[in-house]
C-alpha cells in the first residue's frame, strides 16, 4: 500500500512532486502553503485537503517540506513543536544545498529523514511538472529512507545516486555552474551578439546549433577533447582582437573564463610557450 503524502510548500517542486506522485498511485492527502492559490491547485488536482503546516504533516506518512531552503529548518521546528511528526513517518526535503540534518526536529520525534534533490531546472510549475519525470535524483539522509527513495525515483522514471552530507555544498555548486552560470554565459554571448549588430531575434537561433553541437561534443568525448577555438589553438592574436573590441567589463569576464580555458587547453596538449603567451594576454586588465 502506498504511503499517504503530505506536502508543506506548494511551489514549483512541491507542486510537481504532489501531482506526479498522485499519478503514480500515491494518495496526496494534505497540502500547506503560504500561497493559497498554489495550495488550492494541488488540492484541486489531487483531492488533498488544504491545511496549516502542522495539521498537514499529521495527515502524512511521507511528509515533503518543499518550502524555500531558508525556511525548511524553521518549518520543521514549527511542525515538531505542534506535534506534527511521529515515529514511523518519513520526512524529506528536495533541496540540493541543504543536508537532511536540517530536518532534525522530525528525527527527534522518531521520523526517518532524508533529502531527495531532482537535478533539474524548474523555471515554472508547468516546467517542473514536465521535467520531473526522467530526472536524476540525489539522495542523502537516514539509510532507512533509501528503499523509499528508490521506490519514489523508480515511480518517476528517474535515476538515483547517493551523496554524503558533507559533499552537498560542492554538489550544489556544480549544479549552479551547470544551470545558473550557463544562463549567465548565454546572456553574455547574446549581449556580444547584439553589440556586433546581429538582429536581436536572430542571435539565439543562429548560435543554437553551435551550442547544441558543443554539448554533443562534450557528451561524446569530454571537455578536454571537445575544446575547440582560438585558445585551444594558441591563437594569441585573435584573443587580443577580442580584447580590443570589448568593454572593460566584458573583457574582465571574458579573461577570467579564458584563463580557466587555457588550463583546459594545456590538458589537451597546448604547447607551454603558447599557453604562457595566452596567460599573459588574459592577465591584462583593460
Short mmCIF file of C-alpha atoms in Angstrom, two decimals:
data_model
loop_
_atom_site.label_atom_id
_atom_site.label_comp_id
_atom_site.label_asym_id
_atom_site.label_seq_id
_atom_site.Cartn_x
_atom_site.Cartn_y
_atom_site.Cartn_z
CA UNK A 1 0.00 0.00 0.00
CA UNK A 2 1.32 3.42 -0.97
CA UNK A 3 2.25 5.89 1.75
CA UNK A 4 -0.06 8.85 2.27
CA UNK A 5 1.71 12.02 1.11
CA UNK A 6 1.55 15.48 2.69
CA UNK A 7 3.26 18.47 1.05
CA UNK A 8 4.27 21.54 3.03
CA UNK A 9 5.24 24.20 0.50
CA UNK A 10 3.39 24.15 -2.82
CA UNK A 11 5.92 25.92 -5.00
CA UNK A 12 7.37 24.57 -8.24
CA UNK A 13 8.94 21.41 -6.84
CA UNK A 14 6.31 20.71 -4.19
CA UNK A 15 3.51 21.01 -6.74
CA UNK A 16 5.31 18.80 -9.26
CA UNK A 17 6.03 16.11 -6.65
CA UNK A 18 2.43 16.12 -5.44
CA UNK A 19 0.90 15.87 -8.90
CA UNK A 20 3.33 13.30 -10.28
CA UNK A 21 3.19 11.07 -7.20
CA UNK A 22 -0.61 11.23 -7.32
CA UNK A 23 -0.42 9.98 -10.92
CA UNK A 24 1.71 7.05 -9.73
CA UNK A 25 -0.80 5.94 -7.13
CA UNK A 26 0.39 7.77 -4.01
CA UNK A 27 -2.57 9.33 -2.16
CA UNK A 28 -1.84 13.02 -1.63
CA UNK A 29 -3.90 13.77 1.46
CA UNK A 30 -2.83 17.23 2.61
CA UNK A 31 -1.14 20.38 1.39
CA UNK A 32 0.03 23.52 3.16
CA UNK A 33 1.37 26.66 1.52
CA UNK A 34 1.91 30.34 2.18
CA UNK A 35 0.35 30.95 -1.24
CA UNK A 36 -3.36 29.97 -1.19
CA UNK A 37 -3.60 29.68 -4.98
CA UNK A 38 -0.75 27.14 -5.07
CA UNK A 39 -2.29 25.04 -2.31
CA UNK A 40 -5.67 25.17 -3.98
CA UNK A 41 -4.20 23.96 -7.27
CA UNK A 42 -2.63 20.94 -5.61
CA UNK A 43 -5.84 20.25 -3.70
CA UNK A 44 -7.96 20.55 -6.82
CA UNK A 45 -5.79 18.18 -8.85
CA UNK A 46 -5.05 15.61 -6.14
CA UNK A 47 -8.04 15.69 -3.81
CA UNK A 48 -5.84 16.80 -0.91
CA UNK A 49 -7.11 18.91 1.98
CA UNK A 50 -5.66 22.40 2.40
CA UNK A 51 -4.44 22.61 6.00
CA UNK A 52 -1.96 24.52 8.16
CA UNK A 53 1.55 23.04 8.17
CA UNK A 54 1.25 21.10 11.45
CA UNK A 55 -2.12 19.61 10.56
CA UNK A 56 -0.94 18.73 7.05
CA UNK A 57 2.11 16.91 8.41
CA UNK A 58 -0.04 14.97 10.86
CA UNK A 59 -2.00 13.54 7.92
CA UNK A 60 1.02 12.21 6.02
CA UNK A 61 3.09 9.05 6.24
CA UNK A 62 5.50 10.75 3.84
CA UNK A 63 5.89 14.47 4.51
CA UNK A 64 7.62 16.68 1.96
CA UNK A 65 8.86 20.04 3.24
CA UNK A 66 9.36 21.87 -0.04
CA UNK A 67 9.46 25.45 1.16
CA UNK A 68 12.32 27.77 0.10
CA UNK A 69 15.62 26.49 1.51
CA UNK A 70 15.90 29.20 4.14
CA UNK A 71 12.59 28.15 5.71
CA UNK A 72 12.98 24.36 5.80
CA UNK A 73 14.59 24.24 9.24
CA UNK A 74 12.17 26.69 10.87
CA UNK A 75 9.15 24.95 9.33
CA UNK A 76 10.43 21.63 10.63
CA UNK A 77 10.76 23.17 14.11
CA UNK A 78 7.25 24.59 13.86
CA UNK A 79 5.78 21.24 12.91
CA UNK A 80 7.71 19.48 15.67
CA UNK A 81 6.54 21.98 18.27
CA UNK A 82 2.93 21.45 17.17
CA UNK A 83 3.17 17.66 17.32
CA UNK A 84 3.06 17.15 13.57
CA UNK A 85 5.80 14.50 13.41
CA UNK A 86 5.68 10.96 14.76
CA UNK A 87 7.58 7.70 14.77
CA UNK A 88 7.20 5.75 11.54
CA UNK A 89 6.90 8.81 9.31
CA UNK A 90 9.29 9.65 6.50
CA UNK A 91 10.11 13.34 6.25
CA UNK A 92 12.03 14.66 3.27
CA UNK A 93 13.08 17.84 1.53
CA UNK A 94 14.15 18.46 -2.06
CA UNK A 95 16.96 20.99 -1.54
CA UNK A 96 20.23 20.39 -3.32
CA UNK A 97 22.18 22.64 -0.94
CA UNK A 98 20.97 21.54 2.49
CA UNK A 99 21.66 18.22 4.22
CA UNK A 100 18.90 16.03 5.58
CA UNK A 101 20.03 17.05 9.08
CA UNK A 102 18.09 20.31 8.69
CA UNK A 103 15.07 18.07 9.40
CA UNK A 104 16.48 17.02 12.79
CA UNK A 105 13.28 18.10 14.59
CA UNK A 106 11.43 15.34 12.72
CA UNK A 107 14.09 12.81 13.69
CA UNK A 108 13.68 13.81 17.34
CA UNK A 109 10.05 12.81 17.04
CA UNK A 110 11.05 9.39 15.70
CA UNK A 111 10.64 10.06 11.97
CA UNK A 112 13.12 8.95 9.32
CA UNK A 113 14.62 11.94 7.48
CA UNK A 114 16.16 12.32 4.03
CA UNK A 115 16.78 14.73 1.17
CA UNK A 116 15.98 13.85 -2.43
CA UNK A 117 17.05 16.52 -4.89
CA UNK A 118 15.96 16.48 -8.55
CA UNK A 119 18.93 17.50 -10.68
CA UNK A 120 16.86 19.66 -12.99
CA UNK A 121 15.98 23.30 -13.64
CA UNK A 122 12.37 24.30 -12.95
CA UNK A 123 11.59 27.83 -14.12
CA UNK A 124 7.83 27.44 -13.57
CA UNK A 125 5.38 24.93 -12.05
CA UNK A 126 4.47 23.76 -15.55
CA UNK A 127 8.11 23.11 -16.47
CA UNK A 128 8.67 21.36 -13.15
CA UNK A 129 5.72 19.09 -13.83
CA UNK A 130 7.03 18.27 -17.32
CA UNK A 131 10.69 17.79 -16.40
CA UNK A 132 10.49 15.97 -13.07
CA UNK A 133 9.96 12.53 -14.65
CA UNK A 134 13.20 11.13 -16.00
CA UNK A 135 15.42 13.40 -13.91
CA UNK A 136 18.40 12.26 -11.87
CA UNK A 137 17.80 12.46 -8.12
CA UNK A 138 20.40 12.79 -5.37
CA UNK A 139 19.70 11.01 -2.07
CA UNK A 140 21.24 11.87 1.29
CA UNK A 141 19.92 11.04 4.73
CA UNK A 142 18.98 8.18 7.02
CA UNK A 143 19.82 4.80 5.41
CA UNK A 144 16.36 3.56 6.36
CA UNK A 145 14.87 6.03 3.87
CA UNK A 146 16.91 4.75 0.93
CA UNK A 147 14.46 1.98 -0.11
CA UNK A 148 11.64 4.54 -0.18
CA UNK A 149 13.77 6.94 -2.20
CA UNK A 150 14.48 4.18 -4.72
CA UNK A 151 10.77 3.44 -4.94
CA UNK A 152 9.86 7.10 -5.50
CA UNK A 153 12.54 7.63 -8.13
CA UNK A 154 11.54 4.46 -9.96
CA UNK A 155 7.92 5.68 -9.98
CA UNK A 156 9.14 8.92 -11.55
CA UNK A 157 11.24 7.01 -14.11
CA UNK A 158 14.36 8.71 -12.83
CA UNK A 159 17.86 7.68 -11.83
CA UNK A 160 19.07 7.71 -8.23
CA UNK A 161 22.52 8.26 -6.81
CA UNK A 162 23.59 8.86 -3.22
CA UNK A 163 25.86 11.55 -1.84
CA UNK A 164 27.49 12.27 1.53
CA UNK A 165 26.12 15.16 3.56
CA UNK A 166 29.48 16.94 3.61
CA UNK A 167 29.64 16.82 -0.22
CA UNK A 168 26.37 18.66 -0.75
CA UNK A 169 27.87 22.18 -0.99
CA UNK A 170 30.20 21.10 -3.82
CA UNK A 171 27.42 19.09 -5.47
CA UNK A 172 25.12 22.09 -5.35
CA UNK A 173 27.87 24.39 -6.62
CA UNK A 174 28.30 22.04 -9.59
CA UNK A 175 24.57 22.20 -10.26
CA UNK A 176 24.63 26.01 -10.07
CA UNK A 177 27.50 26.22 -12.56
CA UNK A 178 25.80 23.75 -14.92
CA UNK A 179 22.48 25.59 -14.84
CA UNK A 180 22.62 29.13 -13.44
CA UNK A 181 26.04 30.07 -14.77
CA UNK A 182 25.16 28.57 -18.14
CA UNK A 183 22.29 31.08 -18.26
CA UNK A 184 24.81 33.82 -17.43
CA UNK A 185 27.09 32.68 -20.26
CA UNK A 186 24.17 32.61 -22.67
CA UNK A 187 23.21 36.15 -21.70
CA UNK A 188 26.85 37.21 -22.18
CA UNK A 189 27.05 35.86 -25.72
CA UNK A 190 23.65 37.39 -26.54
CA UNK A 191 24.94 40.77 -25.37
CA UNK A 192 28.07 40.45 -27.53
CA UNK A 193 25.92 39.40 -30.48
CA UNK A 194 23.72 42.46 -30.10
CA UNK A 195 26.76 44.73 -29.98
CA UNK A 196 28.07 43.00 -33.11
CA UNK A 197 24.91 44.14 -34.91
CA UNK A 198 23.11 40.82 -35.26
CA UNK A 199 19.32 41.35 -35.13
CA UNK A 200 18.02 40.50 -31.65
CA UNK A 201 15.58 37.86 -32.84
CA UNK A 202 18.24 36.12 -34.93
CA UNK A 203 21.00 35.75 -32.35
CA UNK A 204 19.87 32.69 -30.40
CA UNK A 205 18.59 30.77 -33.45
CA UNK A 206 21.88 31.46 -35.24
CA UNK A 207 24.07 30.29 -32.34
CA UNK A 208 21.87 27.44 -31.15
CA UNK A 209 23.35 24.81 -33.49
CA UNK A 210 26.82 25.77 -32.23
CA UNK A 211 25.69 25.47 -28.60
CA UNK A 212 23.99 22.13 -29.16
CA UNK A 213 26.92 20.81 -31.17
CA UNK A 214 29.29 21.75 -28.36
CA UNK A 215 27.13 19.92 -25.82
CA UNK A 216 27.11 16.84 -28.04
CA UNK A 217 30.90 17.02 -28.39
CA UNK A 218 31.43 17.21 -24.65
CA UNK A 219 28.94 14.41 -24.10
CA UNK A 220 30.74 12.24 -26.64
CA UNK A 221 34.42 12.89 -25.90
CA UNK A 222 34.55 15.01 -22.71
CA UNK A 223 35.52 18.68 -22.23
CA UNK A 224 39.25 18.29 -22.90
CA UNK A 225 38.93 16.58 -26.27
CA UNK A 226 35.81 18.63 -27.03
CA UNK A 227 37.55 22.00 -26.63
CA UNK A 228 37.96 23.95 -29.88
CA UNK A 229 38.55 27.60 -30.76
CA UNK A 230 41.38 30.13 -30.50
CA UNK A 231 42.59 29.21 -27.02
CA UNK A 232 42.76 25.53 -27.94
CA UNK A 233 44.86 26.57 -30.97
CA UNK A 234 47.04 29.00 -29.04
CA UNK A 235 45.85 31.90 -31.24
CA UNK A 236 47.04 34.95 -29.30
CA UNK A 237 46.25 37.50 -31.99
CA UNK A 238 42.58 36.53 -32.09
CA UNK A 239 42.32 36.82 -28.30
CA UNK A 240 43.97 40.24 -28.43
CA UNK A 241 41.46 41.38 -31.08
CA UNK A 242 38.66 40.19 -28.80
CA UNK A 243 40.12 42.31 -26.01
CA UNK A 244 40.30 45.40 -28.20
CA UNK A 245 36.66 45.03 -29.24
CA UNK A 246 35.26 44.56 -25.74
CA UNK A 247 34.35 46.96 -22.98
CA UNK A 248 36.35 46.72 -19.76
CA UNK A 249 33.53 44.84 -18.03
CA UNK A 250 33.14 42.39 -20.91
CA UNK A 251 36.87 41.77 -21.06
CA UNK A 252 37.09 41.16 -17.30
CA UNK A 253 34.53 38.36 -17.52
CA UNK A 254 35.97 37.01 -20.77
CA UNK A 255 39.55 36.90 -19.50
CA UNK A 256 38.64 35.01 -16.31
CA UNK A 257 36.87 32.40 -18.42
CA UNK A 258 39.85 32.44 -20.75
CA UNK A 259 42.37 31.69 -18.02
CA UNK A 260 40.37 28.65 -16.96
CA UNK A 261 40.15 27.61 -20.61
CA UNK A 262 43.93 27.85 -21.07
CA UNK A 263 44.34 25.27 -18.31
CA UNK A 264 41.87 23.05 -20.15
CA UNK A 265 43.80 23.55 -23.39
CA UNK A 266 47.04 22.58 -21.63
CA UNK A 267 45.44 19.31 -20.62
CA UNK A 268 44.61 18.82 -24.28
CA UNK A 269 48.25 19.33 -25.24
CA UNK A 270 48.67 23.05 -25.89
CA UNK A 271 52.37 23.88 -26.04
CA UNK A 272 53.82 25.59 -22.98
CA UNK A 273 55.06 28.60 -24.98
CA UNK A 274 51.60 29.28 -26.43
CA UNK A 275 49.93 28.74 -23.07
CA UNK A 276 52.28 31.24 -21.43
CA UNK A 277 51.59 33.84 -24.10
CA UNK A 278 47.84 33.38 -23.74
CA UNK A 279 48.01 33.68 -19.95
CA UNK A 280 49.96 36.95 -20.34
CA UNK A 281 47.26 38.47 -22.54
CA UNK A 282 44.44 37.14 -20.36
CA UNK A 283 46.06 38.57 -17.24
CA UNK A 284 45.95 42.10 -18.63
CA UNK A 285 43.29 44.37 -17.16
CA UNK A 286 41.68 46.77 -19.62
#
